[in-house]
Coordinates of C-alpha atoms in Angstrom, one line a residue:
D1 CA 0.0 0.0 0.0
V2 CA 1.1 3.6 -0.7
Y3 CA -0.1 6.9 0.7
N4 CA -1.6 9.5 -1.6
A5 CA -0.4 12.7 0.1
A6 CA -2.5 15.0 -2.2
R7 CA -5.8 13.3 -1.3
G8 CA -4.9 12.1 2.2
E9 CA -5.8 8.4 1.6
M10 CA -4.2 5.0 1.0
E11 CA -4.0 3.5 -2.5
R12 CA -3.2 -0.1 -3.4
P13 CA -1.3 -0.5 -6.7
A14 CA -1.9 -3.8 -8.5
R15 CA 1.3 -3.9 -10.7
L16 CA 4.4 -2.0 -11.6
F17 CA 5.8 -1.7 -15.1
H18 CA 8.9 -0.4 -16.9
L19 CA 7.9 1.1 -20.2
H20 CA 9.9 0.6 -23.4
A21 CA 8.2 2.3 -26.4
G22 CA 5.4 0.0 -27.4
H23 CA 6.0 -2.8 -24.8
R24 CA 6.2 -3.0 -21.0
E25 CA 8.0 -5.2 -18.5
K26 CA 6.7 -6.2 -15.1
A27 CA 8.7 -4.8 -12.2
E28 CA 8.7 -5.8 -8.5
I29 CA 10.2 -2.6 -7.1
A30 CA 11.0 1.0 -8.3
G31 CA 13.5 3.3 -6.7
P32 CA 14.7 7.0 -6.9
G33 CA 15.0 8.4 -10.5
E34 CA 13.1 5.5 -12.2
I35 CA 10.1 6.2 -14.4
V36 CA 7.5 3.5 -14.1
A37 CA 3.8 2.9 -14.8
I38 CA 1.4 1.8 -12.0
A39 CA -1.7 -0.1 -12.7
G40 CA -4.8 -0.4 -10.5
M41 CA -4.9 3.0 -8.9
R42 CA -8.5 4.0 -8.1
R43 CA -8.3 7.6 -7.0
A44 CA -4.8 8.9 -8.0
A45 CA -4.7 11.7 -10.6
T46 CA -2.0 13.4 -12.6
G47 CA 0.0 15.6 -10.2
D48 CA -0.6 13.5 -7.0
T49 CA 2.3 12.4 -4.9
L50 CA 2.6 8.8 -3.6
C51 CA 4.8 8.0 -0.6
A52 CA 5.0 6.1 2.6
R53 CA 2.5 7.1 5.3
E54 CA 5.2 7.3 7.9
T55 CA 7.2 9.8 5.9
P56 CA 4.7 11.8 4.0
I57 CA 5.8 14.3 1.3
L58 CA 3.8 16.5 -1.1
L59 CA 5.5 17.5 -4.3
E60 CA 4.3 20.6 -6.3
T61 CA 1.3 19.8 -8.4
I62 CA 0.8 20.6 -12.1
A63 CA -1.3 23.7 -11.9
G64 CA -1.6 27.3 -13.1
Y65 CA -1.2 26.6 -16.8
K66 CA -3.5 28.8 -18.9
P67 CA -4.7 27.3 -22.2
V68 CA -3.6 29.2 -25.3
I69 CA -5.3 27.5 -28.2
S70 CA -8.8 26.0 -28.7
L71 CA -10.6 23.7 -31.0
A72 CA -14.4 23.4 -31.5
L73 CA -15.5 19.8 -31.5
E74 CA -18.7 18.2 -32.7
P75 CA -19.7 14.5 -32.6
R76 CA -20.1 12.9 -36.1
N77 CA -23.5 11.5 -35.2
A78 CA -26.1 11.5 -32.3
E79 CA -24.9 8.1 -31.0
E80 CA -21.4 9.5 -30.5
T81 CA -22.4 12.5 -28.4
E82 CA -22.4 10.9 -25.0
R83 CA -19.4 8.7 -25.8
L84 CA -17.4 11.8 -26.9
Q85 CA -18.2 13.6 -23.6
E86 CA -17.1 10.6 -21.6
V87 CA -13.8 10.3 -23.5
L88 CA -13.0 14.0 -23.2
D89 CA -13.8 14.0 -19.5
K90 CA -11.3 11.2 -19.0
L91 CA -8.6 12.9 -21.1
T92 CA -9.0 16.2 -19.2
E93 CA -8.9 14.3 -15.9
E94 CA -5.5 12.8 -16.9
D95 CA -4.1 16.1 -18.2
P96 CA -4.5 19.2 -16.0
T97 CA -3.4 21.5 -18.9
L98 CA -6.4 20.5 -21.0
T99 CA -9.8 22.3 -20.4
L100 CA -13.2 21.5 -21.8
T101 CA -16.1 23.9 -22.0
H102 CA -19.4 24.1 -23.8
D103 CA -20.5 26.9 -26.0
V104 CA -24.1 27.5 -25.1
D105 CA -24.8 29.5 -28.3
T106 CA -23.4 26.9 -30.8
G107 CA -23.7 23.7 -28.8
Q108 CA -20.1 22.9 -29.6
M109 CA -17.5 21.5 -27.1
I110 CA -14.5 23.8 -26.9
L111 CA -11.2 21.9 -26.1
S112 CA -8.3 24.1 -25.0
G113 CA -4.7 23.2 -24.5
M114 CA -1.1 24.3 -24.6
G115 CA -0.5 24.2 -28.3
E116 CA -1.4 22.9 -31.8
L117 CA 0.6 19.7 -31.3
H118 CA -0.9 19.1 -27.9
L119 CA -4.5 19.1 -29.2
D120 CA -3.4 17.0 -32.2
V121 CA -2.1 14.3 -29.9
V122 CA -5.3 14.4 -27.7
L123 CA -7.5 13.9 -30.8
E124 CA -5.3 11.1 -32.1
R125 CA -5.5 9.4 -28.7
A126 CA -9.3 9.7 -28.7
R127 CA -9.4 8.1 -32.1
R128 CA -6.8 5.3 -31.5
E129 CA -7.6 4.4 -27.9
Y130 CA -11.3 5.0 -27.7
G131 CA -12.6 4.9 -31.2
V132 CA -14.0 8.4 -31.2
A133 CA -13.2 10.8 -34.1
P134 CA -15.1 14.1 -33.7
R135 CA -15.2 16.8 -36.3
A136 CA -12.8 19.6 -35.3
G137 CA -13.0 23.2 -36.3
K138 CA -9.9 25.3 -37.1
P139 CA -7.7 26.1 -34.1
Q140 CA -8.5 29.4 -32.4
V141 CA -6.0 31.3 -30.3
V142 CA -7.2 32.2 -26.8
Y143 CA -7.0 35.9 -26.1
Q144 CA -7.4 38.0 -23.0
E145 CA -8.3 41.7 -22.6
T146 CA -6.9 44.4 -20.3
V147 CA -6.9 48.2 -19.9
T148 CA -4.0 50.4 -20.6
A149 CA -5.2 53.5 -18.8
Q150 CA -7.3 54.5 -15.9
G151 CA -11.0 54.6 -16.6
T152 CA -14.0 55.6 -14.4
G153 CA -17.6 54.5 -14.7
E154 CA -21.0 55.1 -13.2
G155 CA -23.9 52.7 -13.2
E156 CA -27.4 53.2 -12.0
F157 CA -30.1 50.6 -12.1
E158 CA -33.8 50.9 -11.2
R159 CA -36.4 48.4 -12.2
E160 CA -39.5 46.8 -10.7
L161 CA -39.0 43.0 -10.4
G162 CA -41.4 40.7 -8.6
E163 CA -43.6 43.6 -7.3
R164 CA -40.6 45.4 -5.8
I165 CA -38.4 48.2 -7.0
H166 CA -34.7 47.3 -7.1
H167 CA -32.3 50.2 -7.2
G168 CA -28.5 50.7 -7.1
K169 CA -26.0 53.4 -8.0
V170 CA -22.3 52.6 -8.1
T171 CA -19.2 54.5 -9.2
L172 CA -15.8 52.8 -9.7
T173 CA -12.4 53.1 -11.4
V174 CA -10.3 50.6 -13.3
S175 CA -6.5 50.8 -13.8
P176 CA -3.9 48.5 -15.3
L177 CA -1.8 46.1 -13.3
P178 CA 1.6 44.6 -14.3
R179 CA 1.5 41.6 -16.6
E180 CA 0.6 38.3 -15.0
A181 CA -0.8 40.1 -11.9
G182 CA -4.3 38.8 -12.4
R183 CA -7.2 41.0 -11.3
E184 CA -8.1 42.6 -8.0
I185 CA -11.3 44.1 -6.7
V186 CA -11.0 46.7 -3.9
F187 CA -13.6 48.7 -2.0
T188 CA -12.5 52.2 -1.0
I189 CA -16.0 52.9 0.5
D190 CA -16.8 52.1 4.1
R191 CA -18.3 48.6 3.7
Q192 CA -19.4 48.6 7.3
A193 CA -21.9 51.4 6.7
Y194 CA -24.0 49.2 4.4
P195 CA -25.6 45.7 4.6
P196 CA -23.0 42.9 3.8
A197 CA -25.2 41.5 1.1
W198 CA -24.8 44.7 -0.9
S199 CA -21.0 44.4 -1.0
A200 CA -21.2 40.7 -1.7
A201 CA -23.6 41.4 -4.6
M202 CA -21.3 44.1 -6.1
A203 CA -18.2 41.8 -5.9
E204 CA -20.2 39.0 -7.6
G205 CA -21.3 41.4 -10.3
L206 CA -17.8 42.6 -10.9
E207 CA -16.4 39.1 -11.1
D208 CA -19.0 38.1 -13.6
G209 CA -18.3 41.4 -15.6
L210 CA -14.6 40.6 -15.8
Q211 CA -15.3 37.4 -17.6
S212 CA -16.2 39.3 -20.7
G213 CA -14.3 42.3 -21.9
P214 CA -15.5 45.2 -24.1
L215 CA -13.5 44.4 -27.2
A216 CA -14.4 40.9 -28.1
G217 CA -15.8 39.3 -25.0
H218 CA -12.5 37.7 -23.8
P219 CA -11.7 37.5 -20.0
V220 CA -10.2 40.7 -18.5
Q221 CA -6.9 40.3 -16.8
D222 CA -4.2 42.5 -15.1
V223 CA -6.7 45.0 -13.9
L224 CA -7.5 46.7 -10.6
V225 CA -11.1 47.6 -9.9
Q226 CA -11.8 50.1 -7.1
V227 CA -15.4 50.7 -6.0
T228 CA -15.4 54.4 -5.1
G229 CA -19.0 55.2 -4.4
L230 CA -22.3 53.6 -3.4
F231 CA -25.4 55.9 -3.4
P232 CA -28.4 54.2 -1.6
V233 CA -32.0 55.4 -1.8
E234 CA -34.1 54.7 1.2
G235 CA -36.5 51.8 0.7
K236 CA -35.4 51.2 -2.9
T237 CA -31.7 50.0 -2.9
T238 CA -31.3 46.2 -2.8
D239 CA -28.5 43.7 -3.4
V240 CA -29.9 42.9 -6.9
G241 CA -29.8 46.7 -7.7
C242 CA -26.2 47.0 -6.4
R243 CA -25.1 44.0 -8.5
M244 CA -26.6 45.3 -11.7
A245 CA -25.3 48.9 -11.1
A246 CA -21.8 47.6 -10.4
S247 CA -21.9 45.6 -13.7
Q248 CA -23.0 48.7 -15.6
A249 CA -20.3 50.9 -14.0
L250 CA -17.6 48.3 -14.8
K251 CA -18.7 48.1 -18.5
A252 CA -18.4 51.9 -18.7
A253 CA -15.0 52.0 -16.9
L254 CA -13.5 49.3 -19.0
A255 CA -14.5 51.1 -22.2
A256 CA -13.0 54.3 -20.9
G257 CA -9.7 52.6 -19.8
R258 CA -8.4 52.2 -23.4
P259 CA -9.0 48.4 -23.6
A260 CA -6.5 46.3 -25.5
L261 CA -6.1 42.6 -26.4
L262 CA -3.5 40.4 -24.8
E263 CA -2.3 37.5 -26.9
P264 CA -0.2 34.4 -26.0
L265 CA 3.5 34.7 -26.7
M266 CA 5.4 31.5 -27.2
E267 CA 9.1 30.8 -26.5
L268 CA 10.7 28.8 -29.3
E269 CA 14.0 26.9 -29.0
I270 CA 15.2 25.7 -32.4
G271 CA 18.2 23.5 -33.1
V272 CA 19.5 23.9 -36.6
P273 CA 22.7 23.1 -38.6
D274 CA 24.9 26.1 -39.4
A275 CA 24.0 25.9 -43.1
F276 CA 20.3 26.6 -42.5
V277 CA 20.5 29.4 -39.8
G278 CA 19.7 32.1 -42.4
D279 CA 16.7 30.2 -43.7
V280 CA 15.3 29.7 -40.2
A281 CA 16.0 33.4 -39.3
G282 CA 14.1 34.4 -42.4
L283 CA 11.1 32.3 -41.5
L284 CA 11.1 33.6 -38.0
G285 CA 11.1 37.2 -39.3
A286 CA 8.2 36.5 -41.6
K287 CA 6.2 35.2 -38.6
G288 CA 6.9 38.3 -36.5
A289 CA 9.2 36.5 -34.1
K290 CA 12.0 38.2 -32.2
I291 CA 15.3 36.3 -31.9
E292 CA 16.5 36.5 -28.3
N293 CA 19.6 34.4 -28.3
L294 CA 21.9 32.4 -30.6
V295 CA 24.2 29.8 -29.2
D296 CA 26.8 27.7 -31.1
R297 CA 26.9 24.0 -30.1
G298 CA 29.5 22.2 -32.3
G299 CA 28.3 22.8 -35.8
H300 CA 24.7 23.4 -34.7
K301 CA 23.1 26.6 -33.6
T302 CA 20.4 26.9 -31.0
I303 CA 18.1 29.8 -31.6
T304 CA 15.8 31.1 -28.8
A305 CA 13.0 33.3 -30.0
L306 CA 9.7 34.8 -29.0
A307 CA 6.7 34.7 -31.3
P308 CA 2.9 35.4 -31.2
L309 CA 1.0 32.1 -31.3
R310 CA -1.5 33.4 -33.9
R311 CA 1.4 33.5 -36.5
M312 CA 2.9 30.1 -35.7
F313 CA 0.3 27.8 -37.3
G314 CA 2.1 25.6 -39.9
F315 CA 5.5 27.0 -38.9
S316 CA 7.0 23.6 -38.0
T317 CA 6.1 22.3 -41.5
D318 CA 7.6 25.3 -43.2
M319 CA 10.8 24.9 -41.2
R320 CA 11.2 21.2 -42.0
S321 CA 10.8 22.1 -45.7
A322 CA 13.4 24.9 -45.5
T323 CA 15.9 22.8 -43.6
Q324 CA 15.5 19.4 -45.3
G325 CA 14.1 18.1 -42.1
R326 CA 17.3 18.7 -40.1
A327 CA 16.0 21.4 -37.7
G328 CA 14.2 20.5 -34.5
M329 CA 11.9 22.8 -32.4
T330 CA 10.3 23.0 -29.0
M331 CA 7.6 25.6 -28.3
R332 CA 6.1 26.5 -24.9
F333 CA 3.8 29.2 -23.7
L334 CA 5.6 32.1 -22.1
K335 CA 3.1 34.8 -21.2
F336 CA 0.1 36.9 -22.4
D337 CA 1.1 40.3 -23.6
L338 CA -0.2 43.2 -25.8
L339 CA -0.7 42.7 -29.5

């Protein structure tokens, strides 16, 4: 028996295997540094730590990766719908960097991951291992939105709902935060002077409002929202009114804060023979990439570059053609930044 430190419970592995490409060998024991497969785990998931209960240890989990590319998936027929959902649920459970959402408007499943190749491998696994081959739309880059200047907004809501008038009036400001700072909601008003439900409703309305930016409906990041004023009316102001007014004020403030799109930037590392360095540099320039470093490694050059993901579709194929298949590339997400 082993202890799953992430979940706080015991697990009983059935078998251990050493893996060698397409075949596996049974193993009785595994020690430090070895890579093995374990069969028979009931609750363990990717990122969990297994150890002895007497000496527990919890290693860092795989978390915090933001998807940068999405595919729209549709089942090929009605019978495949439920099966496709089950397969994708299983794959996303195995891989924390995959996310699956449903587009209410189109009815499509939106599968998001860390790159074009990542999603290609997932779909190939679904076809080969589970016999499911959904129709896939063109890859779509995942964008975010932010503000580049301070903006102020005022929202006032008054409507009769359920035989009662709901009123709210809110003022707030938005201002940019550094990249990767996330988003922050601050109340500069005295929250103790009002019912707690009003503050909670405003915070909820602002969180919902930040899910859809003014430019193209992408999530808003790297922004500070400060609630600067709440103007109640005796007998009319309610938590519903406060929430709706906060949403309206946020929309106005974001529009006034010079909104801008943030796009995913990828870090490329390319190994290429000396003879093809010029060809690869030309391809990178055509894709809007910026070469950061060039290191000589015994007849080969290693190029490190930054490039916008939206320009990188098909780049690996172009590079193979230009270098007679002699260049290799790894690409990983670096950060979201301004277009």
